[in-house]
mmCIF file of C-alpha atoms in Angstrom:
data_model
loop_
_atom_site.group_PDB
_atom_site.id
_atom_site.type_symbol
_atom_site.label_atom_id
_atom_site.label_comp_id
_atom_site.label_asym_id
_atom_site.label_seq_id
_atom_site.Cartn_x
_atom_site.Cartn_y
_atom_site.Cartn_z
ATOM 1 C CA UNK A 27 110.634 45.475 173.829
ATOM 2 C CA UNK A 28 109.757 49.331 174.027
ATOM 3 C CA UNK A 29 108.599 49.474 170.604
ATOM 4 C CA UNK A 30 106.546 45.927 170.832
ATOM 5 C CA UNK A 31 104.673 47.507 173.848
ATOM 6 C CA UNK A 32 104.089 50.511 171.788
ATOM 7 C CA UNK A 33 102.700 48.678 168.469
ATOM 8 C CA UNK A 34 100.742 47.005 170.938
ATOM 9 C CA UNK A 35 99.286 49.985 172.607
ATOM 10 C CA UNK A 36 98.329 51.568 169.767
ATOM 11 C CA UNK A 37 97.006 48.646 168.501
ATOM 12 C CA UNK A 38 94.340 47.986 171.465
ATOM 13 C CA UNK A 39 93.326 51.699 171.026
ATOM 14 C CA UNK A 40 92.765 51.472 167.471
ATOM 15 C CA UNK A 41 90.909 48.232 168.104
ATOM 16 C CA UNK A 42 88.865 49.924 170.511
ATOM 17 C CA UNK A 43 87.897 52.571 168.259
ATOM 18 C CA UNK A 44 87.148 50.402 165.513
ATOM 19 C CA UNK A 45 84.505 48.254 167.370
ATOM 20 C CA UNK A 46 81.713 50.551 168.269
ATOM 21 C CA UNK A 47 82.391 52.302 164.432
ATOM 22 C CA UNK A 48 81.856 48.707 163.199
ATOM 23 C CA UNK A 49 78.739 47.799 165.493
ATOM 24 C CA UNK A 50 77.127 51.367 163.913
ATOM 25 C CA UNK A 51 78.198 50.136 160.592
ATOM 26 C CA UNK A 52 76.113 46.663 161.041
ATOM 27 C CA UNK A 53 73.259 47.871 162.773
ATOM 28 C CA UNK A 54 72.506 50.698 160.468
ATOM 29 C CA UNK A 55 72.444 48.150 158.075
ATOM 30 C CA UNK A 56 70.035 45.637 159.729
ATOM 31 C CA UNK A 57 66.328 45.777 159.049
ATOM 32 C CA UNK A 58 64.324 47.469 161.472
ATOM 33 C CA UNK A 59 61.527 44.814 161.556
ATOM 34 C CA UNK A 60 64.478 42.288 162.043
ATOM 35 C CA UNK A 61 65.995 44.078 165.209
ATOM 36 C CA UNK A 62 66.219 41.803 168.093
ATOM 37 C CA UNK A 63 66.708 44.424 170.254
ATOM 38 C CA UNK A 64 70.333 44.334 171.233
ATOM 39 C CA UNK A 65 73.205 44.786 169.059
ATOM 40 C CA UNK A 66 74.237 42.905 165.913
ATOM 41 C CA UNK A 67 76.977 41.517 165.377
ATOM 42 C CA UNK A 68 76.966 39.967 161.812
ATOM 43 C CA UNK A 69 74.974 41.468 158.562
ATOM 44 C CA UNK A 70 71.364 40.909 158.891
ATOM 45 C CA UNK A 71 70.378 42.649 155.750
ATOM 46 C CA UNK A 72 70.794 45.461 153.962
ATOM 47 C CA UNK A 73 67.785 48.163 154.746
ATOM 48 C CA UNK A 74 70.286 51.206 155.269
ATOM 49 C CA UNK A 75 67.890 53.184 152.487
ATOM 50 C CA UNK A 76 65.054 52.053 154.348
ATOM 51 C CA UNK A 77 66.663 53.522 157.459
ATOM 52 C CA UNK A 78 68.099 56.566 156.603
ATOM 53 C CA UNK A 79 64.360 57.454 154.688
ATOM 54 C CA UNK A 80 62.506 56.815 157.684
ATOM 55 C CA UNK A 81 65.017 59.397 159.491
ATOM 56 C CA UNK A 82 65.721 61.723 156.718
ATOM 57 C CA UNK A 83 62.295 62.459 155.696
ATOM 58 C CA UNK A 84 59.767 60.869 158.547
ATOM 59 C CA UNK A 85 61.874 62.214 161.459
ATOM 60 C CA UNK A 86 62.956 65.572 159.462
ATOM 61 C CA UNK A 87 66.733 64.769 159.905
ATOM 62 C CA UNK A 88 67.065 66.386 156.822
ATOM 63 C CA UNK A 89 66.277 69.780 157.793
ATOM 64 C CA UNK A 90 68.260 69.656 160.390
ATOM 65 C CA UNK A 91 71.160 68.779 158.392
ATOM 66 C CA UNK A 92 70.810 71.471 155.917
ATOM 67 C CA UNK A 93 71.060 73.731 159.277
ATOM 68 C CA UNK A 94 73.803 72.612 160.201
ATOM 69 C CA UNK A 95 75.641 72.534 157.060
ATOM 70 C CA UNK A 96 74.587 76.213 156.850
ATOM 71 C CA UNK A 97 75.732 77.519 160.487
ATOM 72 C CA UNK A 98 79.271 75.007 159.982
ATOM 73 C CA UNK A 99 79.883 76.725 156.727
ATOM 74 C CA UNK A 100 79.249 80.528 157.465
ATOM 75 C CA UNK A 101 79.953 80.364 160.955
ATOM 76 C CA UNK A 102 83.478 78.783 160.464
ATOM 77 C CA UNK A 103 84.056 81.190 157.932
ATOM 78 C CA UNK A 104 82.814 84.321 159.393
ATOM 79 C CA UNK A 105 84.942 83.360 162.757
ATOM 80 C CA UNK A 106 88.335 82.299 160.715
ATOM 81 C CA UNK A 107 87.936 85.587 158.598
ATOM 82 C CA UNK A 108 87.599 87.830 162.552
ATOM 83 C CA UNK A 109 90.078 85.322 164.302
ATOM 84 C CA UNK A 110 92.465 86.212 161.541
ATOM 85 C CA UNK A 111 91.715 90.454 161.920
ATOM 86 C CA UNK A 112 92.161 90.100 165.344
ATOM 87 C CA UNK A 113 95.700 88.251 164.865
ATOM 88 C CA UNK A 114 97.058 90.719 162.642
ATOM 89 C CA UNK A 115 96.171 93.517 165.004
ATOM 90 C CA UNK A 116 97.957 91.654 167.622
ATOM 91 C CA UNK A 117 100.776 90.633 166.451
ATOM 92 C CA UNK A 118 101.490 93.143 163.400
ATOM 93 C CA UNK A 119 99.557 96.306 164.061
ATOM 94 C CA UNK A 120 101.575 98.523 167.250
ATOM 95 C CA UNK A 121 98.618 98.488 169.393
ATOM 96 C CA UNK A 122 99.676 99.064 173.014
ATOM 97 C CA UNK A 123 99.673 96.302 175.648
ATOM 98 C CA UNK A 124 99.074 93.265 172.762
ATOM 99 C CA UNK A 125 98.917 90.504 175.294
ATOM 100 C CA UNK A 126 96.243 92.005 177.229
ATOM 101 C CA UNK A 127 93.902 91.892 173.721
ATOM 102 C CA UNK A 128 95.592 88.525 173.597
ATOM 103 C CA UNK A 129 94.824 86.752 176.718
ATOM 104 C CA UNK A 130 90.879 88.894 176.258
ATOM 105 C CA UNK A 131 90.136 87.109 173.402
ATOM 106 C CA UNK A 132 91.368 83.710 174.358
ATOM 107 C CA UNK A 133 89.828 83.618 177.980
ATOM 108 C CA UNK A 134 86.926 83.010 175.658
ATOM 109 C CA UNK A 135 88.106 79.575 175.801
ATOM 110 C CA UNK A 136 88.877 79.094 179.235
ATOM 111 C CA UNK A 137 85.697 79.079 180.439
ATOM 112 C CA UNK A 138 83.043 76.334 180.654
ATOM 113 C CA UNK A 139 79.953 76.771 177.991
ATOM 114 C CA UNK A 140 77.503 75.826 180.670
ATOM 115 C CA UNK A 141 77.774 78.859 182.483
ATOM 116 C CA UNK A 142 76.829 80.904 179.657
ATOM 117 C CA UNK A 143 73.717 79.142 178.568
ATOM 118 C CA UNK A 144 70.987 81.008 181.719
ATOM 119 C CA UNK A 145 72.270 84.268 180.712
ATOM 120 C CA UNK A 146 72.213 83.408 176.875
ATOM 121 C CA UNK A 147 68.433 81.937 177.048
ATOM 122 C CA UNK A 148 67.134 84.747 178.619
ATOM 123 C CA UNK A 149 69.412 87.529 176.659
ATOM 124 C CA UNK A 150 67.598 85.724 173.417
ATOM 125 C CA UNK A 151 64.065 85.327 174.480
ATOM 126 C CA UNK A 152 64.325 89.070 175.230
ATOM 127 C CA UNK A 153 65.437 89.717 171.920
ATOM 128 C CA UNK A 154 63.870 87.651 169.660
ATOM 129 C CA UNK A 155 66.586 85.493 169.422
ATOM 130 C CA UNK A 156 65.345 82.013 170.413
ATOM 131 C CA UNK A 157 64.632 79.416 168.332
ATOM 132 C CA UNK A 158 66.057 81.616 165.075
ATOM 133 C CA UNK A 159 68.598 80.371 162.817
ATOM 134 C CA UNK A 160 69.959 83.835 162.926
ATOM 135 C CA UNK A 161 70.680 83.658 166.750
ATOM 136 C CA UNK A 162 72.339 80.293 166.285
ATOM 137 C CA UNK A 163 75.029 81.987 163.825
ATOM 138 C CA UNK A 164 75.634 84.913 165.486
ATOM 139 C CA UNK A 165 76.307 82.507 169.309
ATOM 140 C CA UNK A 166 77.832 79.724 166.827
ATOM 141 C CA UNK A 167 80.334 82.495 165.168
ATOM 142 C CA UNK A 168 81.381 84.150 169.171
ATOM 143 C CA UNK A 169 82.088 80.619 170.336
ATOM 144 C CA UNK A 170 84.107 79.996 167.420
ATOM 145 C CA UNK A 171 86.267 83.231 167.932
ATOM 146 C CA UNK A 172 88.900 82.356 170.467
ATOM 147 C CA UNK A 173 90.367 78.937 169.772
ATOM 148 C CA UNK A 174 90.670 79.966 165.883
ATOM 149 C CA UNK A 175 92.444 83.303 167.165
ATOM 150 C CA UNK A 176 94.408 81.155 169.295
ATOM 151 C CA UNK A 177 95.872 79.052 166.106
ATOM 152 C CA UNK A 178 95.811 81.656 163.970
ATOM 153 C CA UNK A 179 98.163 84.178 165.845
ATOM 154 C CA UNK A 180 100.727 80.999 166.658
ATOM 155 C CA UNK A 181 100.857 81.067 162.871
ATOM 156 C CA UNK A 182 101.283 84.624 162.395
ATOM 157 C CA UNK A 183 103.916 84.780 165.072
ATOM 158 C CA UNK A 184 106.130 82.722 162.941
ATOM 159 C CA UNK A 185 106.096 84.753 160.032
ATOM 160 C CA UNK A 186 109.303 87.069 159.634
ATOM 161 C CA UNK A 187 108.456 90.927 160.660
ATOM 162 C CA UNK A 188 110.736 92.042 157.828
ATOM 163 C CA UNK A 189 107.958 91.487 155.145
ATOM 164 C CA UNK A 190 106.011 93.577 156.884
ATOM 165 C CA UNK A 191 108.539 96.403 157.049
ATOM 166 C CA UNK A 192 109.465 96.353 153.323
ATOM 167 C CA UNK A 193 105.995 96.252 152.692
ATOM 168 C CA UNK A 194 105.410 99.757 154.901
ATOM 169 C CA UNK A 195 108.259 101.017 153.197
ATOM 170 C CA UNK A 196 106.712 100.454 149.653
ATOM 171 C CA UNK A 197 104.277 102.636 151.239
ATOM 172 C CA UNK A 198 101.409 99.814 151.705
ATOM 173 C CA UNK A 199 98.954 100.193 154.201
ATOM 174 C CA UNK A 200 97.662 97.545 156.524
ATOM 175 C CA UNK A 201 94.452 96.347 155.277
ATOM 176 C CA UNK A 202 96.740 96.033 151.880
ATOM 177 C CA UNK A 203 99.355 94.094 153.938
ATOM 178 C CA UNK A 204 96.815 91.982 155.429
ATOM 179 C CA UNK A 205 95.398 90.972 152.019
ATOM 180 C CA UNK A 206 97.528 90.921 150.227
ATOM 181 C CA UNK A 207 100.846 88.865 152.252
ATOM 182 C CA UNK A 208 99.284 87.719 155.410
ATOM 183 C CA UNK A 209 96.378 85.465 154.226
ATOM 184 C CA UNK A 210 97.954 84.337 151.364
ATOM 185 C CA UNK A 211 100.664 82.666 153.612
ATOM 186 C CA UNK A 212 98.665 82.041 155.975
ATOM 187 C CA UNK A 213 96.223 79.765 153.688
ATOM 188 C CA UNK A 214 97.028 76.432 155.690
ATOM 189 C CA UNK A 215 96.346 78.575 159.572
ATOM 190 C CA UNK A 216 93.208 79.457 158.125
ATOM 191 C CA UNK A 217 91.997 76.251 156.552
ATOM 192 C CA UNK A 218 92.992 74.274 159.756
ATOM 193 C CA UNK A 219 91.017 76.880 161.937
ATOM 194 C CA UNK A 220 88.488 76.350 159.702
ATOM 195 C CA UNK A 221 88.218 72.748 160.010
ATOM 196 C CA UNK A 222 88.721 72.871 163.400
ATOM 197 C CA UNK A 223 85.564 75.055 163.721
ATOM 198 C CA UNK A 224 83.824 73.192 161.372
ATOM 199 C CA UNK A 225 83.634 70.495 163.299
ATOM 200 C CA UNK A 226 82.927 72.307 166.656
ATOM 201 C CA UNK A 227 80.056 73.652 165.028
ATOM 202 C CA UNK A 228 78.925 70.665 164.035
ATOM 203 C CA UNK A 229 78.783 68.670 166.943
ATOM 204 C CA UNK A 230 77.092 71.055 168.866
ATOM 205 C CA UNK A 231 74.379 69.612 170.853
ATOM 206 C CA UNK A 232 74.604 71.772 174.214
ATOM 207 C CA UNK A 233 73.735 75.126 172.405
ATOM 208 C CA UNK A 234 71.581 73.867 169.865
ATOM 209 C CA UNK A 235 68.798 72.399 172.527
ATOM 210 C CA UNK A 236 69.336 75.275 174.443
ATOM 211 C CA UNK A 237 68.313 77.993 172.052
ATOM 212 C CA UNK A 238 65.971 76.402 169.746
ATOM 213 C CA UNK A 239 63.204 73.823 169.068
ATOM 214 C CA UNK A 240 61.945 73.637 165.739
ATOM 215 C CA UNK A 241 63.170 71.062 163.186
ATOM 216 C CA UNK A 242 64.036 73.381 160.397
ATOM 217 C CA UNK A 243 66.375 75.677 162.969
ATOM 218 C CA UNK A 244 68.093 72.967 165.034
ATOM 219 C CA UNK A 245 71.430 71.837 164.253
ATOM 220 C CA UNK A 246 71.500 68.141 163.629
ATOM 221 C CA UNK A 247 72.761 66.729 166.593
ATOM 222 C CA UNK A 248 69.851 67.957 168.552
ATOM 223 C CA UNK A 249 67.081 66.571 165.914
ATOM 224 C CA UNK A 250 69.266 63.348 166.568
ATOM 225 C CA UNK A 251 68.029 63.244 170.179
ATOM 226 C CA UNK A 252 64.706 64.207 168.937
ATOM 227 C CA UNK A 253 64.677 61.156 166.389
ATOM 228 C CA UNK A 254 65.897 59.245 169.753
ATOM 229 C CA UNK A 255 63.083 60.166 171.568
ATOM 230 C CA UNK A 256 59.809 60.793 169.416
ATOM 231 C CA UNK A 257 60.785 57.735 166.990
ATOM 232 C CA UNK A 258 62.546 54.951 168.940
ATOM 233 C CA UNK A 259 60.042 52.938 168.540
ATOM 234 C CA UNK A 260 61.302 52.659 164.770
ATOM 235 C CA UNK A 261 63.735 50.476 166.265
ATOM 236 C CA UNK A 262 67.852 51.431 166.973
ATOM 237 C CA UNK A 263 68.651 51.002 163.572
ATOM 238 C CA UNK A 264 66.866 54.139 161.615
ATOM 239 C CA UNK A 265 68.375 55.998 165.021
ATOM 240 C CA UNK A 266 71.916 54.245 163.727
ATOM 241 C CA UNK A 267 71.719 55.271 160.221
ATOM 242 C CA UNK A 268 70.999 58.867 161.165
ATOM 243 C CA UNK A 269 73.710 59.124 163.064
ATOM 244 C CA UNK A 270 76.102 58.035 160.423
ATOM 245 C CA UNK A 271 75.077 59.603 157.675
ATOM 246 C CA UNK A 272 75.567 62.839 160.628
ATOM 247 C CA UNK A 273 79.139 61.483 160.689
ATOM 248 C CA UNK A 274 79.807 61.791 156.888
ATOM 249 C CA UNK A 275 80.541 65.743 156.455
ATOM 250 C CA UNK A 276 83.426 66.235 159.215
ATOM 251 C CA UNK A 277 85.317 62.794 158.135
ATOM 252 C CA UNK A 278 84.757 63.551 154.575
ATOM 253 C CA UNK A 279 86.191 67.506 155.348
ATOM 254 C CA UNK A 280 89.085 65.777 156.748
ATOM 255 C CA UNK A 281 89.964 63.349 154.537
ATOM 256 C CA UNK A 282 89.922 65.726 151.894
ATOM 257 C CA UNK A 283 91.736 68.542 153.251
ATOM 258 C CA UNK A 284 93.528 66.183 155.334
ATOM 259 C CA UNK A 285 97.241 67.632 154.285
ATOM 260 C CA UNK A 286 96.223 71.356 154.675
ATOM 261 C CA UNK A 287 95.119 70.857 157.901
ATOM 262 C CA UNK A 288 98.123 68.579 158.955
ATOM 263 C CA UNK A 289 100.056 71.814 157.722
ATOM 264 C CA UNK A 290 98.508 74.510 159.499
ATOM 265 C CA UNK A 291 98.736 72.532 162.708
ATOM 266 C CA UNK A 292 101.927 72.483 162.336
ATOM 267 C CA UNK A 293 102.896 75.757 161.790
ATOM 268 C CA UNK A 294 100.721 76.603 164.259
ATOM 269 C CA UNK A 295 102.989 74.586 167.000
ATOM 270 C CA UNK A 296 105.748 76.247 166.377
#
């Protein structure tokens, strides 16, 4: 009876989640011109091209996407690679009072982003900042710090202190040990903080209006409420197909790496 209940829980919730992905599917698809103005149920067409042009190119979707493709990458990247430094320093390195530095760089975490964003506008329109890709990657890459540092050290706490003492004793030095034994074991940490960041990065909508405006800076999911806005009279569905084509990169990142990243959560729980 337990494990009916169960099937059927899961079930429902998978049901739910399939619906709305399957309403997106068929409206993306419908015509424009053909859009009776509330959602679609059954195949109307097929004018996804048609839609997807009209926000790719008309609404400048595109250079929004390049964006954030850009500030995903590097910033993921960039954070893992720092996240992963500041791991090894805790947990390896004989720094004094390690979870002080621990709990410093994971209260970046604990607090809300809204409560940033006054003090961030106005520390970037003093400096140039605003509305550059530049100041995107470097806010993108701080925000990204903690939670990576967070996985990574849970990772790094489960590797056995020994191989760092025979490595001393062969008369390594840290940034050798670091390179050299750390990151290579640690490749499935790192590629799961990297997803994981990925994908923060991506859907970022709350920084991205905040601290810029033009097309070819903001990250997609802002030019998304942009195309919402400036072009709904193109109808729901070129608004649709935007958004999943937007929704391509993280599942196809996941699907792809979908075994390294179910590793290096893992190890990561432990």
């Amino acid at each position: 009876m337990g494990r009916t209940v169960r099937h059927l829980f899961v079930a429902g919730c998978v049901l739910l989640w399939l619906i709305p992905l399957y309403l997106l599917v068929v409206n993306a698809l419908t015509p424009a011109t053909e859009y009776a103005g509330k959602p679609e149920w059954t195949f109307q067409g097929f004018a996804f091209l048609d839609n997807l042009d009209t926000a790719w190119n008309v609404a400048g979707i595109g250079d929004s996407f390049q964006s954030s493709l850009l500030y995903a990458v590097v910033c993921g990247l960039v954070a893992v690679l720092v996240a992963a430094m500041a791991a090894f320093a805790v947990v390896v390195l004989p720094i004094p009072r390690p979870a002080f530095w621990f709990w410093l760089i994971y209260s970046g975490t604990l607090f809300p982003l809204q409560m940033f964003l006054a003090p961030l506008f106005g520390m970037y329109a003093d400096a140039n900042l605003y509305d550059t890709r530049i100041g995107l990657m470097l806010v993108y890459t701080a925000w990204a710090v903690p939670f990576a540092f967070f996985l990574i050290r849970n990772h790094m706490t489960t590797m056995p202190p020994e191989l760092t003492e025979a490595a001393l004793i062969d008369g390594a030095s840290f940034p050798r040990i670091f390179w050299r034994i750390h990151v290579p074991l640690m490749k499935a940490g790192l590629g799961a903080a990297f997803i994981f960041q990925f994908t923060a990065v991506w859907n970022d909508l709350l920084l991205g209006i905040t601290l810029s405006r033009s097309p070819d800076v903001q990250p997609v999911m802002a030019a998304l409420t942009t195309l919402n806005n400036a072009y709904s009279s193109a109808g729901p569905p070129v608004i649709l197909a935007g958004a999943l084509i937007v929704s391509a990169p993280t599942l196809v990142l996941f699907l792809v790496f979908r075994g390294l990243f179910l590793r290096g959560v893992t190890a990561s729980a432990r």
